[in-house]
Structure formats: structure tokens, C-alpha cells
PDB file of C-alpha atoms in Angstrom:
ATOM      1  CA  MET A   1       0.000   0.000   0.000  1.00  0.00           C
ATOM      2  CA  ALA A   2       1.409   3.388  -0.993  1.00  0.00           C
ATOM      3  CA  LEU A   3       1.649   5.891   1.813  1.00  0.00           C
ATOM      4  CA  PRO A   4       0.323   9.390   1.162  1.00  0.00           C
ATOM      5  CA  SER A   5       2.988  12.048   0.750  1.00  0.00           C
ATOM      6  CA  LEU A   6       3.143  15.791   1.010  1.00  0.00           C
ATOM      7  CA  ARG A   7       4.959  17.698  -1.720  1.00  0.00           C
ATOM      8  CA  PRO A   8       7.016  20.659  -0.538  1.00  0.00           C
ATOM      9  CA  ASN A   9       5.838  23.982  -1.905  1.00  0.00           C
ATOM     10  CA  ALA A  10       8.842  26.028  -0.806  1.00  0.00           C
ATOM     11  CA  ILE A  11      12.470  25.661   0.274  1.00  0.00           C
ATOM     12  CA  ALA A  12      14.832  27.178   2.840  1.00  0.00           C
ATOM     13  CA  VAL A  13      18.547  27.522   2.163  1.00  0.00           C
ATOM     14  CA  TYR A  14      20.998  28.409   4.938  1.00  0.00           C
ATOM     15  CA  VAL A  15      24.290  29.697   3.564  1.00  0.00           C
ATOM     16  CA  TYR A  16      27.272  29.345   5.869  1.00  0.00           C
ATOM     17  CA  ARG A  17      31.024  29.743   5.865  1.00  0.00           C
ATOM     18  CA  PRO A  18      33.686  28.833   8.409  1.00  0.00           C
ATOM     19  CA  ALA A  19      34.446  31.765  10.695  1.00  0.00           C
ATOM     20  CA  LEU A  20      37.201  33.931   9.250  1.00  0.00           C
ATOM     21  CA  GLU A  21      38.820  34.850  12.594  1.00  0.00           C
ATOM     22  CA  ALA A  22      41.408  32.414  13.987  1.00  0.00           C
ATOM     23  CA  ALA A  23      39.986  32.946  17.480  1.00  0.00           C
ATOM     24  CA  ARG A  24      36.689  31.463  16.264  1.00  0.00           C
ATOM     25  CA  ALA A  25      38.111  28.340  14.641  1.00  0.00           C
ATOM     26  CA  GLY A  26      35.490  25.602  14.391  1.00  0.00           C
ATOM     27  CA  ARG A  27      32.639  28.137  14.387  1.00  0.00           C
ATOM     28  CA  TYR A  28      30.453  29.295  11.487  1.00  0.00           C
ATOM     29  CA  ASP A  29      28.897  32.468  10.115  1.00  0.00           C
ATOM     30  CA  PHE A  30      25.500  32.484   8.397  1.00  0.00           C
ATOM     31  CA  LEU A  31      24.300  34.703   5.581  1.00  0.00           C
ATOM     32  CA  GLN A  32      21.232  36.815   6.148  1.00  0.00           C
ATOM     33  CA  ILE A  33      19.593  38.920   3.457  1.00  0.00           C
ATOM     34  CA  ARG A  34      17.207  41.782   4.224  1.00  0.00           C
ATOM     35  CA  ARG A  35      13.838  41.855   2.484  1.00  0.00           C
ATOM     36  CA  SER A  36      13.400  45.131   0.606  1.00  0.00           C
ATOM     37  CA  ALA A  37      10.418  47.473   0.490  1.00  0.00           C
ATOM     38  CA  LYS A  38       9.573  45.818  -2.859  1.00  0.00           C
ATOM     39  CA  ALA A  39       9.283  42.338  -1.312  1.00  0.00           C
ATOM     40  CA  ARG A  40       5.918  40.619  -1.061  1.00  0.00           C
ATOM     41  CA  GLY A  41       6.016  40.117   2.701  1.00  0.00           C
ATOM     42  CA  HIS A  42       8.123  40.606   5.823  1.00  0.00           C
ATOM     43  CA  ARG A  43       9.612  43.799   4.421  1.00  0.00           C
ATOM     44  CA  HIS A  44      12.857  44.971   6.058  1.00  0.00           C
ATOM     45  CA  SER A  45      13.334  41.703   7.971  1.00  0.00           C
ATOM     46  CA  TRP A  46      16.559  39.711   7.939  1.00  0.00           C
ATOM     47  CA  GLN A  47      15.981  36.272   6.454  1.00  0.00           C
ATOM     48  CA  THR A  48      17.715  33.340   4.866  1.00  0.00           C
ATOM     49  CA  VAL A  49      17.159  32.281   1.245  1.00  0.00           C
ATOM     50  CA  TYR A  50      13.514  31.258   0.856  1.00  0.00           C
ATOM     51  CA  GLY A  51      11.512  30.529  -2.246  1.00  0.00           C
ATOM     52  CA  GLY A  52       8.755  28.555  -3.862  1.00  0.00           C
ATOM     53  CA  VAL A  53       8.976  25.277  -5.750  1.00  0.00           C
ATOM     54  CA  GLU A  54       7.756  25.968  -9.283  1.00  0.00           C
ATOM     55  CA  ALA A  55       4.875  23.828 -10.577  1.00  0.00           C
ATOM     56  CA  GLU A  56       6.534  23.756 -13.994  1.00  0.00           C
ATOM     57  CA  GLY A  57      10.188  23.487 -14.867  1.00  0.00           C
ATOM     58  CA  GLY A  58      12.937  21.176 -13.791  1.00  0.00           C
ATOM     59  CA  ARG A  59      14.002  18.023 -15.541  1.00  0.00           C
ATOM     60  CA  ASN A  60      10.801  16.083 -14.892  1.00  0.00           C
ATOM     61  CA  GLY A  61       8.193  18.758 -15.583  1.00  0.00           C
ATOM     62  CA  ARG A  62       7.862  19.903 -11.966  1.00  0.00           C
ATOM     63  CA  GLU A  63      10.777  21.562 -10.244  1.00  0.00           C
ATOM     64  CA  THR A  64      12.247  19.481  -7.401  1.00  0.00           C
ATOM     65  CA  SER A  65      13.059  21.005  -4.033  1.00  0.00           C
ATOM     66  CA  LEU A  66      16.772  20.706  -4.817  1.00  0.00           C
ATOM     67  CA  GLU A  67      16.334  22.470  -8.168  1.00  0.00           C
ATOM     68  CA  ALA A  68      14.293  25.199  -6.446  1.00  0.00           C
ATOM     69  CA  ALA A  69      16.970  25.630  -3.773  1.00  0.00           C
ATOM     70  CA  LEU A  70      19.729  26.040  -6.368  1.00  0.00           C
ATOM     71  CA  ARG A  71      17.605  28.454  -8.428  1.00  0.00           C
ATOM     72  CA  GLU A  72      16.596  30.593  -5.440  1.00  0.00           C
ATOM     73  CA  LEU A  73      20.181  30.663  -4.137  1.00  0.00           C
ATOM     74  CA  ARG A  74      21.389  31.947  -7.520  1.00  0.00           C
ATOM     75  CA  GLU A  75      18.491  34.435  -7.927  1.00  0.00           C
ATOM     76  CA  GLU A  76      18.643  35.903  -4.419  1.00  0.00           C
ATOM     77  CA  THR A  77      22.405  35.907  -3.757  1.00  0.00           C
ATOM     78  CA  GLY A  78      24.231  35.135  -7.015  1.00  0.00           C
ATOM     79  CA  LEU A  79      26.022  32.292  -5.206  1.00  0.00           C
ATOM     80  CA  ARG A  80      26.902  28.814  -6.366  1.00  0.00           C
ATOM     81  CA  PRO A  81      27.473  26.262  -3.617  1.00  0.00           C
ATOM     82  CA  LYS A  82      30.942  25.087  -2.703  1.00  0.00           C
ATOM     83  CA  ARG A  83      29.152  22.288  -0.856  1.00  0.00           C
ATOM     84  CA  MET A  84      25.443  21.575  -0.411  1.00  0.00           C
ATOM     85  CA  PHE A  85      23.459  19.057   1.611  1.00  0.00           C
ATOM     86  CA  GLN A  86      19.989  18.323   2.866  1.00  0.00           C
ATOM     87  CA  VAL A  87      19.536  19.303   6.494  1.00  0.00           C
ATOM     88  CA  GLU A  88      17.495  16.756   8.421  1.00  0.00           C
ATOM     89  CA  TYR A  89      14.804  19.312   9.201  1.00  0.00           C
ATOM     90  CA  VAL A  90      11.653  20.576   7.500  1.00  0.00           C
ATOM     91  CA  GLU A  91      10.414  24.086   8.216  1.00  0.00           C
ATOM     92  CA  ILE A  92       6.672  24.623   8.294  1.00  0.00           C
ATOM     93  CA  PHE A  93       5.637  28.251   8.215  1.00  0.00           C
ATOM     94  CA  TYR A  94       2.202  29.872   8.286  1.00  0.00           C
ATOM     95  CA  PHE A  95       1.961  33.071   6.236  1.00  0.00           C
ATOM     96  CA  ARG A  96      -0.990  34.972   7.662  1.00  0.00           C
ATOM     97  CA  ALA A  97      -1.245  37.522   4.828  1.00  0.00           C
ATOM     98  CA  SER A  98      -2.231  34.829   2.313  1.00  0.00           C
ATOM     99  CA  ASP A  99      -3.552  32.276   4.838  1.00  0.00           C
ATOM    100  CA  GLU A 100      -1.119  29.640   3.547  1.00  0.00           C
ATOM    101  CA  ALA A 101       1.146  27.126   5.233  1.00  0.00           C
ATOM    102  CA  PHE A 102       4.478  26.393   3.567  1.00  0.00           C
ATOM    103  CA  VAL A 103       6.335  23.086   3.895  1.00  0.00           C
ATOM    104  CA  MET A 104      10.036  23.692   3.266  1.00  0.00           C
ATOM    105  CA  PRO A 105      12.869  21.183   3.108  1.00  0.00           C
ATOM    106  CA  VAL A 106      16.029  22.790   4.470  1.00  0.00           C
ATOM    107  CA  PHE A 107      19.377  22.829   2.681  1.00  0.00           C
ATOM    108  CA  GLY A 108      22.799  23.858   3.940  1.00  0.00           C
ATOM    109  CA  VAL A 109      25.130  25.573   1.480  1.00  0.00           C
ATOM    110  CA  GLU A 110      28.770  26.355   2.117  1.00  0.00           C
ATOM    111  CA  ALA A 111      29.975  29.548   0.454  1.00  0.00           C
ATOM    112  CA  GLU A 112      33.541  30.333  -0.526  1.00  0.00           C
ATOM    113  CA  PRO A 113      35.212  32.547   2.121  1.00  0.00           C
ATOM    114  CA  GLY A 114      35.441  35.568  -0.212  1.00  0.00           C
ATOM    115  CA  ALA A 115      32.159  35.017  -2.034  1.00  0.00           C
ATOM    116  CA  VAL A 116      30.493  38.178  -3.342  1.00  0.00           C
ATOM    117  CA  ILE A 117      26.773  38.454  -2.641  1.00  0.00           C
ATOM    118  CA  VAL A 118      24.691  39.841  -5.537  1.00  0.00           C
ATOM    119  CA  LEU A 119      21.163  40.612  -4.352  1.00  0.00           C
ATOM    120  CA  ASN A 120      18.004  40.668  -6.447  1.00  0.00           C
ATOM    121  CA  HIS A 121      15.165  43.248  -6.231  1.00  0.00           C
ATOM    122  CA  GLU A 122      13.551  41.429  -3.270  1.00  0.00           C
ATOM    123  CA  HIS A 123      16.531  42.225  -1.020  1.00  0.00           C
ATOM    124  CA  ASP A 124      18.475  45.374  -0.230  1.00  0.00           C
ATOM    125  CA  ASP A 125      21.279  44.284   2.109  1.00  0.00           C
ATOM    126  CA  SER A 126      23.226  41.276   3.338  1.00  0.00           C
ATOM    127  CA  ARG A 127      25.256  40.403   6.403  1.00  0.00           C
ATOM    128  CA  TRP A 128      27.136  37.488   7.898  1.00  0.00           C
ATOM    129  CA  THR A 129      25.822  36.567  11.335  1.00  0.00           C
ATOM    130  CA  ARG A 130      28.052  34.791  13.801  1.00  0.00           C
ATOM    131  CA  GLU A 131      26.968  31.406  15.093  1.00  0.00           C
ATOM    132  CA  GLU A 132      27.031  32.886  18.585  1.00  0.00           C
ATOM    133  CA  ASP A 133      24.340  35.408  17.556  1.00  0.00           C
ATOM    134  CA  ILE A 134      21.790  33.029  15.993  1.00  0.00           C
ATOM    135  CA  GLY A 135      19.352  33.363  18.907  1.00  0.00           C
ATOM    136  CA  ARG A 136      19.221  37.128  18.542  1.00  0.00           C
ATOM    137  CA  ALA A 137      19.525  37.504  14.769  1.00  0.00           C
ATOM    138  CA  PHE A 138      17.074  34.894  13.431  1.00  0.00           C
ATOM    139  CA  MET A 139      13.494  35.878  14.197  1.00  0.00           C
ATOM    140  CA  TRP A 140      11.623  32.604  13.686  1.00  0.00           C
ATOM    141  CA  ARG A 141      11.789  29.586  15.997  1.00  0.00           C
ATOM    142  CA  THR A 142      11.928  27.261  13.000  1.00  0.00           C
ATOM    143  CA  GLN A 143      14.978  29.129  11.673  1.00  0.00           C
ATOM    144  CA  ARG A 144      16.814  28.667  14.976  1.00  0.00           C
ATOM    145  CA  GLU A 145      15.839  24.981  15.064  1.00  0.00           C
ATOM    146  CA  ALA A 146      16.965  24.447  11.456  1.00  0.00           C
ATOM    147  CA  LEU A 147      20.294  26.123  12.225  1.00  0.00           C
ATOM    148  CA  ALA A 148      20.794  23.987  15.340  1.00  0.00           C
ATOM    149  CA  GLU A 149      20.294  20.855  13.215  1.00  0.00           C
ATOM    150  CA  LEU A 150      22.548  22.193  10.447  1.00  0.00           C
ATOM    151  CA  LEU A 151      25.306  22.839  13.007  1.00  0.00           C
ATOM    152  CA  ARG A 152      24.850  19.369  14.496  1.00  0.00           C
ATOM    153  CA  GLN A 153      25.231  17.825  11.053  1.00  0.00           C
ATOM    154  CA  LEU A 154      28.308  19.922  10.275  1.00  0.00           C
ATOM    155  CA  ARG A 155      29.940  18.724  13.479  1.00  0.00           C
ATOM    156  CA  GLU A 156      28.684  15.128  13.297  1.00  0.00           C
ATOM    157  CA  PRO A 157      28.502  14.352   9.544  1.00  0.00           C
ATOM    158  CA  GLY A 158      26.175  11.582   8.455  1.00  0.00           C
ATOM    159  CA  GLU A 159      24.446  10.272   5.360  1.00  0.00           C
ATOM    160  CA  ALA A 160      22.583  13.523   4.622  1.00  0.00           C
ATOM    161  CA  GLN A 161      25.810  15.317   3.743  1.00  0.00           C
ATOM    162  CA  ARG A 162      26.443  12.902   0.888  1.00  0.00           C
TER     163      ARG A 162
END
């Protein structure tokens, strides 16, 4: 008997890099991008890379979550991953303005240390947030939980990183 499944309708991508300061060896910094006044929702808030999974496109007619993550990463930041893996966490977010719930697989992407961020029209600024500041800098509980799992997987690699 086939079990029912739920198709993701959005993705979350957390971009990280090893801390640049020698005193913080073994720690990570995380990219945040600020939603612009032109963004659809959560204007002027610091977020990670989020985006929808397109109903059309991709190799098999419908875009996969992985394809959506790579597309959104490129569109919102101009980055290409040095390394990318599925984080063992799914964000579920309710967007009150449209009365929709989004189911988002989470991906971790390592950026090159000197990577240049190129923002699209939905964002007007970027910053690297220290691992030590996650609790203060990331506004949503699910973001902090996703980052805790991403950090656990970085420090205790398993099958998901392959």
C-alpha cells in the first residue's frame, strides 16, 4: 500500500562559511539577506534564502526542491554552492497575509570565504551573522531549530551530507 505524501511547496537555504577569525576556529557564520520594500512580505526583515517550488520546470516537468533551492540561491544571492546538503529538518511556516502554510525542506550551502553576494530586487542588504548570535539575529523559531540541526550535522557528519 502506498503511503500518502506531502509535496514541498517552498524551500529554505541556509548559507554558511567557516568563521574567518582564527579565534573562532570551528565556528560558522550564516548569511542573512534583508527583504526590501519591494518584497511581497516581511519587508525589512533579515531572512535566509527562501523561495517557492515551481509547478513547472525542472528536468521532470515539476521543479524538485533541490532544483528550487539552487535556483533561489542563484536568484537571491548570485552564489553557487561550494558544498550543499539536505539538512534533516523541514520548516513549516504559516503566512498569515495569504492564509497559507508552507512546507520547506532545508538545505545547507557552504559559500567560498570571499564570495560576493549579488542581491536581487527582493533584497536590499546582506550580512554574515556569527553562530554565537543566531538566537538574537534569526526571528523565527523554526529558523533557529533548522540552524541547530545544520550545526549538528556539520559537526557530526552523516548520510545527509552525501
